[in-house]
Coordinates of C-alpha atoms in Angstrom, one line a residue:
X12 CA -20.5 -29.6 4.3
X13 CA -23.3 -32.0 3.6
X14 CA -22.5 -35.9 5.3
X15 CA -23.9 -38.7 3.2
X16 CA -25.6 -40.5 6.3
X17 CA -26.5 -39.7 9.9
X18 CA -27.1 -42.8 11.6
X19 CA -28.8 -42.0 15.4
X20 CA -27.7 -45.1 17.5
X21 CA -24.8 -47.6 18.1
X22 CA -26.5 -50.6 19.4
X23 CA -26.4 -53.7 16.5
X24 CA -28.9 -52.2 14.5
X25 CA -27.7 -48.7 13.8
X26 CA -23.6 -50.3 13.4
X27 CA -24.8 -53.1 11.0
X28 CA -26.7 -50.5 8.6
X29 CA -23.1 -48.5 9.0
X30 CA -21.6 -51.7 7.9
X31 CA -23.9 -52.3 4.6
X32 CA -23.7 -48.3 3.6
X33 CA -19.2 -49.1 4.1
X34 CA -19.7 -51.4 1.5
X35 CA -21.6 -49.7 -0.8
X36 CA -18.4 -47.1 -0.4
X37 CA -20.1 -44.6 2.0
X38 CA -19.0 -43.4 5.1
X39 CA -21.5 -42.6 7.5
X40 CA -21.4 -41.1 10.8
X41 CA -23.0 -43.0 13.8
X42 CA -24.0 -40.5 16.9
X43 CA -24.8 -42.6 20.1
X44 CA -25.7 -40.9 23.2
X45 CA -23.9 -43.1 25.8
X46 CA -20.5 -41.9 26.5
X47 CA -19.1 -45.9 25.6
X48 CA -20.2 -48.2 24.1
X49 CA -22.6 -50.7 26.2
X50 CA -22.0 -52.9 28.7
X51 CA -25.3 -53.8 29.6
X52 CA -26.3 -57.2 29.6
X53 CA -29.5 -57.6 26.9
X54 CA -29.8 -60.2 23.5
X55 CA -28.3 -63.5 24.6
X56 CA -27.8 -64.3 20.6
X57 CA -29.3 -64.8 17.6
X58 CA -31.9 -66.6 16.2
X59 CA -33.3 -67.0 13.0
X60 CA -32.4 -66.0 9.2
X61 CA -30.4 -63.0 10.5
X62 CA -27.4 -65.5 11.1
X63 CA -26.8 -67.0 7.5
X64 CA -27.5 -63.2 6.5
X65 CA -24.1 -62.5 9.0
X66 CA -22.3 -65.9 7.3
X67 CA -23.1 -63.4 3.5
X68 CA -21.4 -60.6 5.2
X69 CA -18.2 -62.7 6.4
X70 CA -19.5 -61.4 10.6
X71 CA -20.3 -65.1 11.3
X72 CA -17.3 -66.6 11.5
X73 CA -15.9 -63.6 13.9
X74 CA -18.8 -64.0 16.0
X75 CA -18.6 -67.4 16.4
X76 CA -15.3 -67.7 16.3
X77 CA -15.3 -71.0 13.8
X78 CA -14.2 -71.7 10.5
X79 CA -17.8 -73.4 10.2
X80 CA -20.8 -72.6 8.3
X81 CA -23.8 -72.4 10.1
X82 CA -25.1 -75.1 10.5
X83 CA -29.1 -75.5 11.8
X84 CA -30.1 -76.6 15.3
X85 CA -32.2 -80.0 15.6
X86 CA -35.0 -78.7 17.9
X87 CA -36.2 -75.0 19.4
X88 CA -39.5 -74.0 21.1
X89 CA -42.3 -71.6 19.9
X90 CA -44.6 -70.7 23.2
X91 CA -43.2 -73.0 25.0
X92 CA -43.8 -76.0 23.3
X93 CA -41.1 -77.9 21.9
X94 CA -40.6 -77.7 18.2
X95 CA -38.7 -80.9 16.8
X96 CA -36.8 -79.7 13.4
X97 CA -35.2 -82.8 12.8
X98 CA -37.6 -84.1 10.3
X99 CA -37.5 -81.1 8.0
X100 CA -35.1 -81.4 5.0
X101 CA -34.0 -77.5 5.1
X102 CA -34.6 -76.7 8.7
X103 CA -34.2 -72.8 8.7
X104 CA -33.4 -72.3 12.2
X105 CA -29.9 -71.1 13.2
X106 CA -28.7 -69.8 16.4
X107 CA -25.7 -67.8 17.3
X108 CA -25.3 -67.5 21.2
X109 CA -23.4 -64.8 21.4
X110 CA -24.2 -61.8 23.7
X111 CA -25.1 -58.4 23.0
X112 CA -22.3 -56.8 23.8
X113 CA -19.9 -59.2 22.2
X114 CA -22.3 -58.6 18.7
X115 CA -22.1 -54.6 18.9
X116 CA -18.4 -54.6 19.5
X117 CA -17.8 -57.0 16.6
X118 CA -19.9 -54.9 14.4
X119 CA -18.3 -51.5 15.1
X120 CA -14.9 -52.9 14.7
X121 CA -16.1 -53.9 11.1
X122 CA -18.0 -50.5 10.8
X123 CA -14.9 -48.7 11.2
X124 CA -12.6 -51.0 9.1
X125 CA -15.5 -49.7 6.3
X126 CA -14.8 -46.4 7.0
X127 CA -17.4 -45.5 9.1
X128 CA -17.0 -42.6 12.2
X129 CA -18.8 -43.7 15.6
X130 CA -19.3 -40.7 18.2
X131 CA -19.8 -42.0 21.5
X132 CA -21.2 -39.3 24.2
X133 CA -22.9 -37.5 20.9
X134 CA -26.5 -37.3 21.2
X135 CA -29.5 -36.1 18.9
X136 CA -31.3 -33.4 19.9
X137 CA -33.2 -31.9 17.3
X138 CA -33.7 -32.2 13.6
X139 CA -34.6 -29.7 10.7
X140 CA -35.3 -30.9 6.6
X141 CA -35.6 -29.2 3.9
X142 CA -35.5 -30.6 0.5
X143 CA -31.5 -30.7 0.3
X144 CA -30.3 -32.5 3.8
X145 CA -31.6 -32.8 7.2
X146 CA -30.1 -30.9 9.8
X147 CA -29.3 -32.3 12.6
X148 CA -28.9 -30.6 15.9
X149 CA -26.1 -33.0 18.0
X150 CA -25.3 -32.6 21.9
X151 CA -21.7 -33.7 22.5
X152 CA -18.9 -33.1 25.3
X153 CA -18.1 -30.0 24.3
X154 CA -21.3 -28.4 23.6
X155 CA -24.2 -28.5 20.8
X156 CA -23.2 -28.5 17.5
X157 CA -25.0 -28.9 13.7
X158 CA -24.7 -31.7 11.2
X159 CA -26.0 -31.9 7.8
X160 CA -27.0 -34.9 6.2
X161 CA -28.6 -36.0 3.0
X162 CA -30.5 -38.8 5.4
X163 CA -30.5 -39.2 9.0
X164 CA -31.2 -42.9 10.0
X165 CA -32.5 -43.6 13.4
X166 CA -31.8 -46.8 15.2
X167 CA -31.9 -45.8 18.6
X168 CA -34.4 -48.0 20.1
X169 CA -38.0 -48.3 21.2
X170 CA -37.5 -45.0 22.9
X171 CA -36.2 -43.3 19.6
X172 CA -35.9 -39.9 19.7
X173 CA -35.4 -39.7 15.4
X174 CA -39.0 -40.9 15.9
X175 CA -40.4 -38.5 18.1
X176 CA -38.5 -35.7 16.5
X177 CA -39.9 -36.5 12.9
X178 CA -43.3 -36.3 14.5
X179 CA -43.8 -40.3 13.9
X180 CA -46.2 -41.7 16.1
X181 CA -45.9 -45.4 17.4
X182 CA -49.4 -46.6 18.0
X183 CA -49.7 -49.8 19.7
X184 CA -50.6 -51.3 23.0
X185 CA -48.8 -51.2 26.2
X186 CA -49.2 -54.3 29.1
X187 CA -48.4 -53.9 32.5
X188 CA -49.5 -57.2 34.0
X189 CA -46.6 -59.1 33.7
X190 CA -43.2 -59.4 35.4
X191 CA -39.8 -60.6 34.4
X192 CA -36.6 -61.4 36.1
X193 CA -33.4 -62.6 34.7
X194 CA -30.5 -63.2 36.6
X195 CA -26.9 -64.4 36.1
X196 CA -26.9 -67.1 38.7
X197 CA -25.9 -70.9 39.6
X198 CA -28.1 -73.5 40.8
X199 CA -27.3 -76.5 43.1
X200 CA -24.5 -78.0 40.8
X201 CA -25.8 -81.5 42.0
X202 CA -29.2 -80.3 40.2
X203 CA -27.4 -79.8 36.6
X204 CA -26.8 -82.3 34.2
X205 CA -22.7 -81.7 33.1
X206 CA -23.3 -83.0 29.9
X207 CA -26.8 -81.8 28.4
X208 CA -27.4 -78.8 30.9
X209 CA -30.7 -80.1 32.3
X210 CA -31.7 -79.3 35.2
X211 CA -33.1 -81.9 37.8
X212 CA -34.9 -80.0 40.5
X213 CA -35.7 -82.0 43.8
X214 CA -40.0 -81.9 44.2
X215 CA -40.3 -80.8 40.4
X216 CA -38.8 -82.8 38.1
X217 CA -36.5 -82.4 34.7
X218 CA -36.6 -78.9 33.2
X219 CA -34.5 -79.2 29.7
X220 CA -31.9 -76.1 29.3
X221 CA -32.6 -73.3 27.3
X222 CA -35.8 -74.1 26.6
X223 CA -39.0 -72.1 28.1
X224 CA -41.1 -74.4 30.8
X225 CA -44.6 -73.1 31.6
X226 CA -46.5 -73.8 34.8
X227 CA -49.7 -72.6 35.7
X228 CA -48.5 -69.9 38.0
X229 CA -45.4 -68.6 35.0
X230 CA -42.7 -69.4 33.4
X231 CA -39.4 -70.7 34.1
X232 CA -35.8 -70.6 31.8
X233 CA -32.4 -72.5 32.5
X234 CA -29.6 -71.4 30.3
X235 CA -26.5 -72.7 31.0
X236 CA -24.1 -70.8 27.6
X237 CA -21.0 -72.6 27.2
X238 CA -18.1 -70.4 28.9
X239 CA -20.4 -68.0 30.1
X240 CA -22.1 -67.3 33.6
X241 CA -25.9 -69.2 33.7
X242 CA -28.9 -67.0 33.4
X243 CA -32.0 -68.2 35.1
X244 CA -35.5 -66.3 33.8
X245 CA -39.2 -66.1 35.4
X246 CA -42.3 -64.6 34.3
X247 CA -45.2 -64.1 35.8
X248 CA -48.7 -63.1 35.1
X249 CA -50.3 -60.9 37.7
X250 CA -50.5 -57.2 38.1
X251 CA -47.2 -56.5 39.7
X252 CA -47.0 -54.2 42.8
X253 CA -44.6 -51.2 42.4
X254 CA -41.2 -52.4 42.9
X255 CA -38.5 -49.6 44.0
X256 CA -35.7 -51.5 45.2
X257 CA -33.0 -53.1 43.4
X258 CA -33.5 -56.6 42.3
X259 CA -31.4 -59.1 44.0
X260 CA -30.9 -63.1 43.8
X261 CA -33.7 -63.5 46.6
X262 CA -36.5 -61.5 45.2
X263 CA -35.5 -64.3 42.3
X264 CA -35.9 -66.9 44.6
X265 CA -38.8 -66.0 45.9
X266 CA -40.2 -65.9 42.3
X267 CA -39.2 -69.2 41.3
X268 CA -40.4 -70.7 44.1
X269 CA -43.8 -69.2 43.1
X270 CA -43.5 -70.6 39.8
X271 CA -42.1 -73.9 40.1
X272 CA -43.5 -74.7 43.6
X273 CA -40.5 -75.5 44.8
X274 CA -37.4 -73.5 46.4
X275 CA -33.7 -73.0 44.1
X276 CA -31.0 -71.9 45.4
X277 CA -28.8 -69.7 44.0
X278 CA -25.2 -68.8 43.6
X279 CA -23.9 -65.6 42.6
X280 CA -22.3 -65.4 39.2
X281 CA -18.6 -66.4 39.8
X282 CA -16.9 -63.7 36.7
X283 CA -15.9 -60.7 36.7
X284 CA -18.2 -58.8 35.1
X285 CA -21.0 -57.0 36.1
X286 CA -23.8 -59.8 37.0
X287 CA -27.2 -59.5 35.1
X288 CA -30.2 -58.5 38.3
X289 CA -33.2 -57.6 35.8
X290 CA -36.4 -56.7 36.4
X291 CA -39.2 -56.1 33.9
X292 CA -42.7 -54.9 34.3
X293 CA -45.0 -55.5 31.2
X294 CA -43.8 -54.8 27.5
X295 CA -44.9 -52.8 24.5
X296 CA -46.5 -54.2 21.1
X297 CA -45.8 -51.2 18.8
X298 CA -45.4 -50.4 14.9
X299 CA -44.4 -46.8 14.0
X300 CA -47.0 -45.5 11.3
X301 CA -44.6 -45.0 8.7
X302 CA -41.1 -46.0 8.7
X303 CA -39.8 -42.9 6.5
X304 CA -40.6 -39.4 6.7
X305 CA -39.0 -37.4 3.6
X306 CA -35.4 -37.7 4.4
X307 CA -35.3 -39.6 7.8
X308 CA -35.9 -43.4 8.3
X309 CA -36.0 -45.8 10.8
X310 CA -35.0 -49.0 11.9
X311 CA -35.2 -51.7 14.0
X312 CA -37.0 -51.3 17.4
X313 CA -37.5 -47.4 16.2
X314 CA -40.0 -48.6 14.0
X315 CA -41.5 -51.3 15.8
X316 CA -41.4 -53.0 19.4
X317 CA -42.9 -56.8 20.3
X318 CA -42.3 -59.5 23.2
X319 CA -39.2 -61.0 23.0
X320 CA -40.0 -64.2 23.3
X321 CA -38.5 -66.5 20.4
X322 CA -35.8 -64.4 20.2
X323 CA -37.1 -62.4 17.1
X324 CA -35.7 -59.4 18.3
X325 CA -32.7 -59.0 16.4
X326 CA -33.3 -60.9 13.6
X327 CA -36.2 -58.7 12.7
X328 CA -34.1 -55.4 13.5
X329 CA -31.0 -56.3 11.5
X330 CA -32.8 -57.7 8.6
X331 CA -34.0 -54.3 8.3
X332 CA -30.6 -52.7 7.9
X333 CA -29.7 -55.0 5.3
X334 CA -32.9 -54.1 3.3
X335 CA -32.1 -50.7 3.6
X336 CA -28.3 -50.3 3.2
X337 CA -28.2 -51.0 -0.7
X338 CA -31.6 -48.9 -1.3
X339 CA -30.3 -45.9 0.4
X340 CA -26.4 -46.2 -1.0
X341 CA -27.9 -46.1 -4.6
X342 CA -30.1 -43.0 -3.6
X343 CA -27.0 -41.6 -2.6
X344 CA -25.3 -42.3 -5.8
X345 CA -27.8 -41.5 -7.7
X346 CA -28.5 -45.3 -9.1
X347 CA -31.9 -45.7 -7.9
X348 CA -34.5 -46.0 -9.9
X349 CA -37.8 -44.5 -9.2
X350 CA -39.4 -45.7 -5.9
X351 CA -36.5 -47.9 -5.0
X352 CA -36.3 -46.1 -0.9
X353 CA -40.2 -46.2 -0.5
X354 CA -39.5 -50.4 -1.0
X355 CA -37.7 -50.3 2.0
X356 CA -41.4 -49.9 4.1
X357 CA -43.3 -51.8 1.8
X358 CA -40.7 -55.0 2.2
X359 CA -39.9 -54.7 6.0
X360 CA -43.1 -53.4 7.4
X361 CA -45.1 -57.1 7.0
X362 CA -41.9 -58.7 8.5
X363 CA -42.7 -56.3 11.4
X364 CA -46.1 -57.3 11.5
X365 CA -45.4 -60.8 11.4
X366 CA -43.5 -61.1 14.2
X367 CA -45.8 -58.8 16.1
X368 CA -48.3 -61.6 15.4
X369 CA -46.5 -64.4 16.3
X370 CA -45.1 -62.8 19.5
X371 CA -48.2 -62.3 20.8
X372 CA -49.7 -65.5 19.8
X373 CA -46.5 -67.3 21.8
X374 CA -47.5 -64.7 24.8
X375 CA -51.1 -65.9 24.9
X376 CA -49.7 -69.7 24.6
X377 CA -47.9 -69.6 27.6
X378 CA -50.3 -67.5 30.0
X379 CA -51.9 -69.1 33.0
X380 CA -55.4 -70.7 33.2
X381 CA -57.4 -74.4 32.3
X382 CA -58.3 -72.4 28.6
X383 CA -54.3 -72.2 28.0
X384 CA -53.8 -75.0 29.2
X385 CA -56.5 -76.6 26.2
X386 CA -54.8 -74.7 23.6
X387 CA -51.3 -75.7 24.4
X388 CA -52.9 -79.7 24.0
X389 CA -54.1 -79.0 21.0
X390 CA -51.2 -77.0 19.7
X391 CA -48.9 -80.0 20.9
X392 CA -50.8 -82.2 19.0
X393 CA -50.5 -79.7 15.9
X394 CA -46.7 -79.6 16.0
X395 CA -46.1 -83.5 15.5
X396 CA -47.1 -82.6 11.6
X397 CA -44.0 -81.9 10.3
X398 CA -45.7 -79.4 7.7
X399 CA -47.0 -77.6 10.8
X400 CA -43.2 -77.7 12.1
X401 CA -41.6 -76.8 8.8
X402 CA -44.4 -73.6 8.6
X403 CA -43.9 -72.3 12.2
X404 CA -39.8 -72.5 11.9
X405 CA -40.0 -70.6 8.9
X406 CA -42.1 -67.8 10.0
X407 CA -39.8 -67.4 13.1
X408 CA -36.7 -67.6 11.6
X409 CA -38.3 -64.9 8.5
X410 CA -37.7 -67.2 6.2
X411 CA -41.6 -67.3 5.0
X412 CA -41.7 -63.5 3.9
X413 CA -41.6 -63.1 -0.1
X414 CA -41.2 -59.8 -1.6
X415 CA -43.1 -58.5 -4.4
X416 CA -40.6 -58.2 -7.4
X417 CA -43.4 -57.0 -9.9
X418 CA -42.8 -60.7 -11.3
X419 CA -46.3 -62.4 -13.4
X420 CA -45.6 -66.1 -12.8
X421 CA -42.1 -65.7 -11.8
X422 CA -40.2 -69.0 -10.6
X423 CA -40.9 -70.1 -7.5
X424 CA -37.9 -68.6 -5.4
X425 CA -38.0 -65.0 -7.0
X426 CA -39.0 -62.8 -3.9
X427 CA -37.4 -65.3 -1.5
X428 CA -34.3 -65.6 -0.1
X429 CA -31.5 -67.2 -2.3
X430 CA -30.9 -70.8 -0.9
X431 CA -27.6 -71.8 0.3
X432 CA -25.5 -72.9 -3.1
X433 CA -21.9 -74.5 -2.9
X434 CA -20.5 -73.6 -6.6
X435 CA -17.8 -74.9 -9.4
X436 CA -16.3 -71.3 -10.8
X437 CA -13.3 -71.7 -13.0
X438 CA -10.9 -71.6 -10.4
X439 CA -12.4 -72.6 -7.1
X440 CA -15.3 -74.6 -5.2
X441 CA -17.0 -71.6 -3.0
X442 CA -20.3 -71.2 -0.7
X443 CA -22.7 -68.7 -2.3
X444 CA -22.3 -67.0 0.8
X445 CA -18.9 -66.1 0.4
X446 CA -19.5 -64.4 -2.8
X447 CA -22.1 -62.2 -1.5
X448 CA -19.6 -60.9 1.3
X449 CA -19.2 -58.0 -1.5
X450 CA -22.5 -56.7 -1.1
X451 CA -23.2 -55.8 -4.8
X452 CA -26.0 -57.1 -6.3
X453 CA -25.3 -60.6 -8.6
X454 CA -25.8 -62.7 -11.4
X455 CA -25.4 -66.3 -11.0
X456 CA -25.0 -67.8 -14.5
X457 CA -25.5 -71.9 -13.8
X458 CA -26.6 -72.2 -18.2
X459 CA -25.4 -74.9 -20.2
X460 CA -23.6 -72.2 -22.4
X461 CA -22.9 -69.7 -19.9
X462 CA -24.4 -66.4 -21.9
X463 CA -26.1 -64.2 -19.6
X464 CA -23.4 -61.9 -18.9
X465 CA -24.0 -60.9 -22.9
X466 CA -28.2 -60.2 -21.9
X467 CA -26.7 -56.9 -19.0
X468 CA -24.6 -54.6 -18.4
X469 CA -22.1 -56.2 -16.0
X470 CA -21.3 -52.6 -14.4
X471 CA -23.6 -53.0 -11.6
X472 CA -23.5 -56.4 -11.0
X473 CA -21.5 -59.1 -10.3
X474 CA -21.6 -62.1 -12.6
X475 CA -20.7 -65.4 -11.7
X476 CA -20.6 -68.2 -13.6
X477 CA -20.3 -71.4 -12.2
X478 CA -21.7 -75.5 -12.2
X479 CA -23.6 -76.6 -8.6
X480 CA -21.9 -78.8 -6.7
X481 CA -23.7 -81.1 -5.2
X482 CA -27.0 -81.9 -5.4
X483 CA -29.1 -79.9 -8.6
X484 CA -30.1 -76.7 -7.9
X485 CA -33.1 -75.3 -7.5
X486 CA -32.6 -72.8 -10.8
X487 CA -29.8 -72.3 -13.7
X488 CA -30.0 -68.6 -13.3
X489 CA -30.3 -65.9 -10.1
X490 CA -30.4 -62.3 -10.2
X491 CA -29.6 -61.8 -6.7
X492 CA -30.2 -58.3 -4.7
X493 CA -27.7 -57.3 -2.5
X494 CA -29.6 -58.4 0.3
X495 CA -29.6 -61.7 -1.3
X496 CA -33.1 -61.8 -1.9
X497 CA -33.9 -63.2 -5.7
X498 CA -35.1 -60.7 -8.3
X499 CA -35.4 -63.0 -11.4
X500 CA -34.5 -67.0 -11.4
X501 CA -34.7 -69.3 -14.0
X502 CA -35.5 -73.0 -14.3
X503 CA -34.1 -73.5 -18.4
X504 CA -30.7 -74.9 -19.4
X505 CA -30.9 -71.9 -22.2
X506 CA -32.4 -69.0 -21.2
X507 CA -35.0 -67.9 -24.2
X508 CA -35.7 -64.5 -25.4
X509 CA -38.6 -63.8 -22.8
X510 CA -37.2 -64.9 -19.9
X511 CA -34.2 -63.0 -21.1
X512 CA -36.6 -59.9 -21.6
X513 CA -37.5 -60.7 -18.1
X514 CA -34.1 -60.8 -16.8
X515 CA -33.3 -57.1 -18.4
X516 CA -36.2 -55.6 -16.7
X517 CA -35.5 -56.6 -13.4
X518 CA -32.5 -55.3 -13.6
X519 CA -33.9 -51.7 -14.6
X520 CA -36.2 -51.9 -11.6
X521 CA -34.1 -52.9 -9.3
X522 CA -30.6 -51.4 -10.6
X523 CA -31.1 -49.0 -12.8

C-alpha cells in the first residue's frame, strides 16, 4: 500500500500541514518520536501574519477562545526598541499569547477531525526513494516497521532527521557566546503594577511588561500572561562557562542581578504544572540548501533555524505549511500544473532569509558596548517616522513578502496577501476570512455585472460574488490561492477582454 503523505513530526508545524493536506481531502499520517505529545514549555504565542492566516482556517477563534476577529496590538518592540503602531492605518501586527503546548494540542485535535492519523512513540529512522514513493523505515513500540509514501514531509525541528537522511546539508553559523534563562517565576508583588503589568524595581526603575529592556551588561524580560504563571527572561553576552547542573530560580537571580544591577526576588511558580527552569547557550542561524529533495520536503525549523527574538519563529514555520499544503494536495491529485511543488522553495525560501536577516540585525541591536549603544540612538530616532514603523512591522509580521505570479504590470496586490474584506453575498454579510476556512482556491467577483464566473471553469474554484461593505475596496475582482495570497486582481467595474485573458491564465498556472 502506498500512503498519500508521511509527515515526520508533531510539533505545530508538522500538525498544521496535516491540517491543510485534511482539507484538500487527504489523509496523512504524522510519525512523532515522543511517546505523547509535548509538554514542554517552548513558543509563548504568536506573532505576526500567521495569526489572521489561523482566523482563514477557523483555529483562531479556538485558540483564543473569542468570538472576536483579531484585532492588531497598538505597540511591539523590534531589538528592543519600542515600536509605536498606533499611527499606521493597517497595522499588521497581531499577537496570539497562547502557549505551545496549548497551539499543538488544538491543532491535532483539528488534524484528526480532517482525518488525519498521528503516531506518537513512532520514529523515523531511515528513508529509501525511488521514482514511485519514498520508503520509510519507522521505529515504533513494537519494533521497526516500513511505510510507503508518495511524499514524506519533515517537520521535526532544527535537529531534523528527514534532513540528515535526505543528505540535506544546513549550512549556517553556530554562536556560543551567549546565555539565556527563562523561568516561570514571581517577583515582589509590591514591585508589579496590577493593572498594566509593569514592573517597578527598587534601585532600577520602571521596566514595561512584555517588552525586551537592554542594559549594557544584557537583557531583561517581564511577562506577566493573563491566567498564566509569569516568565521572567535574561540574556547575556559573554562566553558562558560549562554549566552541568540544573538551572534553578537562584542561578536566575544571580543573573538578573548582573543584568539589572540590582537583586529580584523570586517566587516559585504557584500552578500545577511543571515550572519552566531554562537554560540556553548560544543559538544557530541556519538555512537548509534546498528545501526539497525529489520526493521529500521540509518545513519549518527543518529547513531553517534563526534567533528567536521577535517572536518570528512560528510565524515563519507555519506559513510554510500553508504554502505547501495546497501545492502538494494537487500533486497528489494530479491537478498541478508543471512546476507548481518546486514554487513551494522559490516562495518560502526569501521569507526564510528575511527573517534570518532581521533576527540577526535585532541580535546585534541589543548586544553590549558604547558602538550599540550609538546605533540603538539612531535607530530610536529612525522609528518616530511612521514610514520606518509601517516598513519594520511589516517585515516582521511577513506581511512585506510578494510572490512572483508571472504577472507584467499586475495590480498592485497581486503576489500579496489578500486584505481583510467584510462582504454583501446574497444572503449574508461575512469576513473574507470566513470564506477561506474551505481552503480551495477563490474567485471574488465585486463587478458591477457580476460576470466572471462565465470567464472559468468554476470546478476548481470557489466563486463568490458579493458588494464590499464598508469602506471601497482595494479591487473589484481577486483570484485568491488557497493560501490566500492574490493571483490576479482587478481595479475595473467591467472586467475587459485582456484583463479577462489575464484572469484565465492565472488560473492555468496556478490551477490547472
Amino acid at each position: 500500500m502506498i500512503n498519500d503523505v508521511v509527515i515526520a513530526g508533531a510539533g505545530p508545524n508538522g500538525l498544521m500541514l496535516a491540517c491543510e493536506l485534511g482539507l484538500a481531502g487527504l489523509r496523512p499520517i504524522v510519525l512523532e518520536r515522543l511517546p505523547q505529545p509535548s509538554t514542554e514549555p517552548r513558543a509563548n504565542g504568536l506573532v505576526g501574519q500567521v495569526v489572521r492566516a489561523l482566523d482563514r482556517r477557523g483555529l483562531y477563534e479556538r485558540l483564543s477562545e473569542s468570538k472576536e476577529p483579531p484585532a492588531p496590538v497598538p505597540g511591539y518592540v523590534f531589538g528592543a526598541l519600542p515600536l509605536d503602531l498606533s499611527p499606521l492605518e493597517d497595522n499588521p501586527i497581531h499577537l496570539l499569547p497562547v502557549p505551545q503546548v496549548r497551539i499543538a494540542q488544538v491543532l491535532a485535535e483539528r488534524a484528526v477531525e480532517l482525518g488525519a492519523e498521528i503516531r506518537y512513540g513512532h520514529g523515523l529512522v531511515d528513508i529509501e526513494q525511488d521514482d514511485e514513493a519514498v520508503t520509510a523505515t519507522v521505529a515504533g513500540p513494537d519494533g521497526s516497521y516500513r511505510l510507503r509514501a508518495r511524499y514524506l514531509v519533515g517537520a521535526d525541528g532544527g535537529r531534523s532527521v528527514t534532513r540528515k537522511l535526505s543528505g540535506i546539508e544546513f549550512p549556517g553559523v553556530s554562536r556560543d557566546d551567549s546565555v539565556s534563562r527563562t523561568v516561570t517565576a514571581y517577583p515582589p508583588a509590591a514591585w508589579v503594577d496590577p493593572a498594566t503589568g509593569t514592573l517597578d524595581v527598587p534601585g532600577y526603575g520602571v521596566i514595561p511588561p512584555f517588552l525586551h529592556h537592554r542594559t549594557e551588561r544584557g537583557l531583561f524580560v517581564f511577562a506577566p500572561f493573563p491566567g498564566r504563571e509569569p516568565l521572567v527572561t535574561t540574556l547575556e553576552w559573554e562566553k558562558p562557562e560549562a554549566e552541568t547542573d540544573p538551572m534553578t530560580l537562584e542561578e536566575m537571580r544571580e543573573s538578573i542581578q548582573r543584568v539589572l544591577g540590582v537583586d529580584m526576588p523570586l517566587e516559585p511558580p504557584k500552578g500545577d504544572g511543571p515550572p519552566m527552569l531554562r537554560r540556553l547557550t548560544g543559538g544557530n542561524t541556519r538555512v537548509a540548501e534546498r528545501f526539497r529533495d525529489r520526493r521529500v520536503l521540509l518545513v519549518g525549523d527543518a529547513a531553517h533555524v534563526h534567533s528567536a527574538i521577535g517572536g518570528p519563529g512560528l510565524n515563519l514555520g507555519l506559513q510554510d505549511t500553508v504554502n505547501l499544503g495546497w501545492k502538494l494536495a494537487a500533486e497528489l491529485r494530479g491537478q498541478a500544473p508543471t512546476g507548481l511543488l518546486d514554487t513551494y522553495e522559490t516562495e518560502r525560501r526569501p521569507a526564510a532569509e528575511r527573517v534570518v536577516m532581521h533576527t540577526q540585525a535585532q541580535s546585534t541591536l541589543i548586544a553590549p558596548g558604547s558602538a550599540v549603544t550609538a546605533l540603538r540612538e539612531l535607530f530610536g530616532e529612525l522609528l518616530r517616522d511612521p514610514a520606518n514603523v509601517k516598513r519594520i512591522a511589516e517585515m516582521m509580521a511577513g506581511a512585506d513578502l510578494r510572490y512572483d505570479m508571472g504577472v507584467r504590470d499586475a495590480h498592485p496586490l497581486v503576489g500579496r496577501w489578500a486584505p481583510d474584506l467584510t462582504l454583501r453575498t446574497a444572503t449574508r454579510t461575512v469576513r473574507l476570512a470566513e470564506l477561506a476556512r474551505s481552503g480551495r482556491p477563490m474567485l471574488l467577483d465585486l463587478t458591477e455585472d457580476a460576470s466572471l464566473g462565465q470567464a472559468v471553469s468554476a470546478d476548481r474554484i470557489d466563486l463568490v460574488t458579493a458588494r464590499a461593505d464598508g469602506p471601497e475596496p482595494p479591487a473589484t475582482a481577486l483570484l485568491l490561492r488557497p493560501d490566500c495570497y492574490v493571483a490576479w486582481a482587478s481595479a475595473a467595474a467591467r472586467p475587459d477582454a485582456a484583463e479577462l485573458d489575464g484572469l484565465r491564465a492565472a488560473v492555468r498556472r496556478w490551477f490547472g
